[in-house]
Amino acid sequence: MPLPPLPPLLPRLTKQDREGGSRKPRRGRESSRSPLSLPQLPELSRRDVVFGMSSLDCGGRITAWTAMGSLRWSPGDRIRFSVRDGLIVATVDSLGHRELGQHGVLLLPVEVRRACLLEAGDRILLAALPTQQRLILHPPATLATLTAALHDTATGGGAR
């Protein structure tokens, strides 16, 4: 059985609306509609993080334009990768594993990809911390774990 259509969120505009006139509610409609409730969003606790998303290509590369721009790393900088608590932490280090490529292209070492169960096509959340000169990469498996309780709460306690 098909579901009934949802009512429009915005009323239909009339010629009077477009010309700046005031709209009077239709008779009987005042009590039938309640104001649209909007969710309360939490305050952003940190303003020193720049987020981005990237897909891992088949060669182990990700492109992180926004994040790299905020860190001001340069092509040729050597990058060291470490895995901590399921996250990949990248820092500039003269003894690093890989050089940063043109346009902010990072090549993740095979060992790092294996440790985090990353495969070609995986989407990775990037968190650049410019004041600390670090880039934190959140693999999909770690994101799923970190957000599981929040998702259960948002969907009514895990009801599926």
CSV table of C-alpha atoms in Angstrom, one decimal:
chain,number,residue,atom,x,y,z
A,1,MET,CA,0.0,0.0,0.0
A,2,PRO,CA,1.6,3.3,-1.0
A,3,LEU,CA,2.2,5.9,1.6
A,4,PRO,CA,0.2,9.2,1.5
A,5,PRO,CA,2.2,12.1,0.0
A,6,LEU,CA,3.9,14.4,2.5
A,7,PRO,CA,2.5,17.9,2.8
A,8,PRO,CA,4.7,20.7,1.4
A,9,LEU,CA,7.0,22.4,3.8
A,10,LEU,CA,6.6,25.8,2.2
A,11,PRO,CA,3.3,27.3,1.1
A,12,ARG,CA,2.6,27.9,-2.5
A,13,LEU,CA,3.6,31.5,-3.5
A,14,THR,CA,0.9,33.7,-5.0
A,15,LYS,CA,1.2,36.9,-7.0
A,16,GLN,CA,0.5,38.9,-3.9
A,17,ASP,CA,3.4,37.1,-2.1
A,18,ARG,CA,5.8,37.9,-4.9
A,19,GLU,CA,4.8,41.6,-4.9
A,20,GLY,CA,5.4,41.9,-1.1
A,21,GLY,CA,1.8,41.6,0.2
A,22,SER,CA,1.1,39.9,3.4
A,23,ARG,CA,-0.5,36.4,3.5
A,24,LYS,CA,-3.5,35.6,5.6
A,25,PRO,CA,-3.9,32.1,6.7
A,26,ARG,CA,-6.7,30.1,5.2
A,27,ARG,CA,-9.7,29.5,7.3
A,28,GLY,CA,-9.4,26.4,9.4
A,29,ARG,CA,-5.7,26.0,8.6
A,30,GLU,CA,-4.3,27.9,11.7
A,31,SER,CA,-4.7,25.1,14.2
A,32,SER,CA,-3.9,22.2,11.8
A,33,ARG,CA,-0.3,23.2,11.3
A,34,SER,CA,2.3,23.4,13.9
A,35,PRO,CA,5.6,25.2,13.4
A,36,LEU,CA,8.3,23.1,11.8
A,37,SER,CA,10.6,21.8,14.6
A,38,LEU,CA,14.3,22.1,13.9
A,39,PRO,CA,16.9,19.9,15.6
A,40,GLN,CA,19.2,21.5,18.2
A,41,LEU,CA,22.7,21.2,17.0
A,42,PRO,CA,25.6,20.9,19.4
A,43,GLU,CA,28.1,23.8,19.7
A,44,LEU,CA,31.2,23.1,17.7
A,45,SER,CA,33.7,22.5,20.5
A,46,ARG,CA,36.8,23.0,18.3
A,47,ARG,CA,37.3,25.5,15.6
A,48,ASP,CA,40.9,24.4,14.8
A,49,VAL,CA,39.9,21.4,12.8
A,50,VAL,CA,39.5,21.4,9.0
A,51,PHE,CA,37.5,18.4,7.7
A,52,GLY,CA,37.5,16.8,4.3
A,53,MET,CA,36.6,13.6,2.5
A,54,SER,CA,38.6,11.6,0.0
A,55,SER,CA,38.4,8.2,-1.8
A,56,LEU,CA,41.3,5.9,-1.7
A,57,ASP,CA,42.3,5.0,-5.3
A,58,CYS,CA,43.6,1.6,-6.4
A,59,GLY,CA,47.2,2.8,-6.0
A,60,GLY,CA,46.7,3.8,-2.3
A,61,ARG,CA,46.5,7.6,-3.1
A,62,ILE,CA,44.1,10.1,-1.6
A,63,THR,CA,43.8,13.7,-2.5
A,64,ALA,CA,43.1,16.2,0.3
A,65,TRP,CA,43.0,19.7,-1.2
A,66,THR,CA,41.3,21.5,1.7
A,67,ALA,CA,43.2,19.7,4.5
A,68,MET,CA,46.5,20.2,2.8
A,69,GLY,CA,45.8,23.8,2.2
A,70,SER,CA,45.1,24.4,5.9
A,71,LEU,CA,48.3,22.6,6.9
A,72,ARG,CA,50.4,24.4,4.4
A,73,TRP,CA,52.4,21.3,3.6
A,74,SER,CA,54.3,21.5,0.4
A,75,PRO,CA,54.9,19.0,-2.4
A,76,GLY,CA,58.0,17.1,-1.6
A,77,ASP,CA,57.6,17.2,2.2
A,78,ARG,CA,58.3,13.8,3.7
A,79,ILE,CA,55.3,12.4,5.5
A,80,ARG,CA,55.4,9.9,8.4
A,81,PHE,CA,52.4,7.7,9.0
A,82,SER,CA,51.4,6.0,12.3
A,83,VAL,CA,48.4,4.0,13.2
A,84,ARG,CA,46.9,4.7,16.7
A,85,ASP,CA,43.5,3.5,17.9
A,86,GLY,CA,42.4,2.6,14.4
A,87,LEU,CA,43.3,6.1,13.1
A,88,ILE,CA,46.1,7.1,10.7
A,89,VAL,CA,48.1,10.1,11.9
A,90,ALA,CA,50.2,11.8,9.3
A,91,THR,CA,52.9,14.4,10.2
A,92,VAL,CA,55.8,16.1,8.3
A,93,ASP,CA,59.0,14.4,9.2
A,94,SER,CA,62.3,14.5,7.3
A,95,LEU,CA,62.6,10.8,7.9
A,96,GLY,CA,59.0,10.1,6.8
A,97,HIS,CA,57.7,7.2,4.7
A,98,ARG,CA,56.5,9.1,1.6
A,99,GLU,CA,56.8,12.4,-0.1
A,100,LEU,CA,53.7,14.6,-0.5
A,101,GLY,CA,52.7,14.7,-4.1
A,102,GLN,CA,51.6,17.6,-6.2
A,103,HIS,CA,48.2,19.1,-5.3
A,104,GLY,CA,48.1,17.5,-1.8
A,105,VAL,CA,48.2,13.8,-3.0
A,106,LEU,CA,49.1,11.4,-0.2
A,107,LEU,CA,50.3,7.9,-1.0
A,108,LEU,CA,49.4,5.7,2.0
A,109,PRO,CA,52.0,2.9,2.6
A,110,VAL,CA,50.7,-0.7,2.0
A,111,GLU,CA,51.4,-1.5,5.7
A,112,VAL,CA,49.2,1.3,6.8
A,113,ARG,CA,46.4,0.3,4.4
A,114,ARG,CA,46.5,-3.3,5.6
A,115,ALA,CA,46.6,-2.3,9.3
A,116,CYS,CA,43.4,-0.3,8.7
A,117,LEU,CA,41.7,-2.7,6.3
A,118,LEU,CA,41.5,-0.1,3.6
A,119,GLU,CA,40.6,-1.0,0.0
A,120,ALA,CA,40.4,0.9,-3.2
A,121,GLY,CA,37.2,3.0,-3.3
A,122,ASP,CA,37.0,3.4,0.5
A,123,ARG,CA,35.9,6.9,1.6
A,124,ILE,CA,38.1,8.4,4.3
A,125,LEU,CA,37.3,11.3,6.6
A,126,LEU,CA,40.2,13.7,7.0
A,127,ALA,CA,40.7,15.9,10.0
A,128,ALA,CA,43.5,18.5,9.6
A,129,LEU,CA,44.8,20.1,12.8
A,130,PRO,CA,46.8,23.1,11.6
A,131,THR,CA,48.0,24.2,15.0
A,132,GLN,CA,49.5,20.8,15.6
A,133,GLN,CA,50.6,20.2,12.0
A,134,ARG,CA,48.9,16.8,11.9
A,135,LEU,CA,46.4,15.1,9.6
A,136,ILE,CA,44.2,12.4,11.1
A,137,LEU,CA,42.6,10.0,8.7
A,138,HIS,CA,39.5,8.1,9.8
A,139,PRO,CA,39.1,4.8,8.0
A,140,PRO,CA,35.5,3.6,7.4
A,141,ALA,CA,35.7,0.8,10.0
A,142,THR,CA,36.8,3.2,12.7
A,143,LEU,CA,34.1,5.7,11.8
A,144,ALA,CA,31.5,3.0,12.0
A,145,THR,CA,32.7,2.0,15.5
A,146,LEU,CA,33.0,5.6,16.7
A,147,THR,CA,29.5,6.6,15.5
A,148,ALA,CA,27.6,3.4,16.2
A,149,ALA,CA,26.1,4.5,19.6
A,150,LEU,CA,25.2,7.9,18.2
A,151,HIS,CA,23.5,6.3,15.2
A,152,ASP,CA,21.5,4.0,17.5
A,153,THR,CA,20.3,6.9,19.5
A,154,ALA,CA,19.3,8.9,16.4
A,155,THR,CA,17.3,6.0,15.0
A,156,GLY,CA,15.4,5.3,18.3
A,157,GLY,CA,17.7,3.0,20.2
A,158,GLY,CA,18.7,0.5,17.5
A,159,ALA,CA,15.2,-0.3,16.2
A,160,ARG,CA,15.6,-1.5,12.6
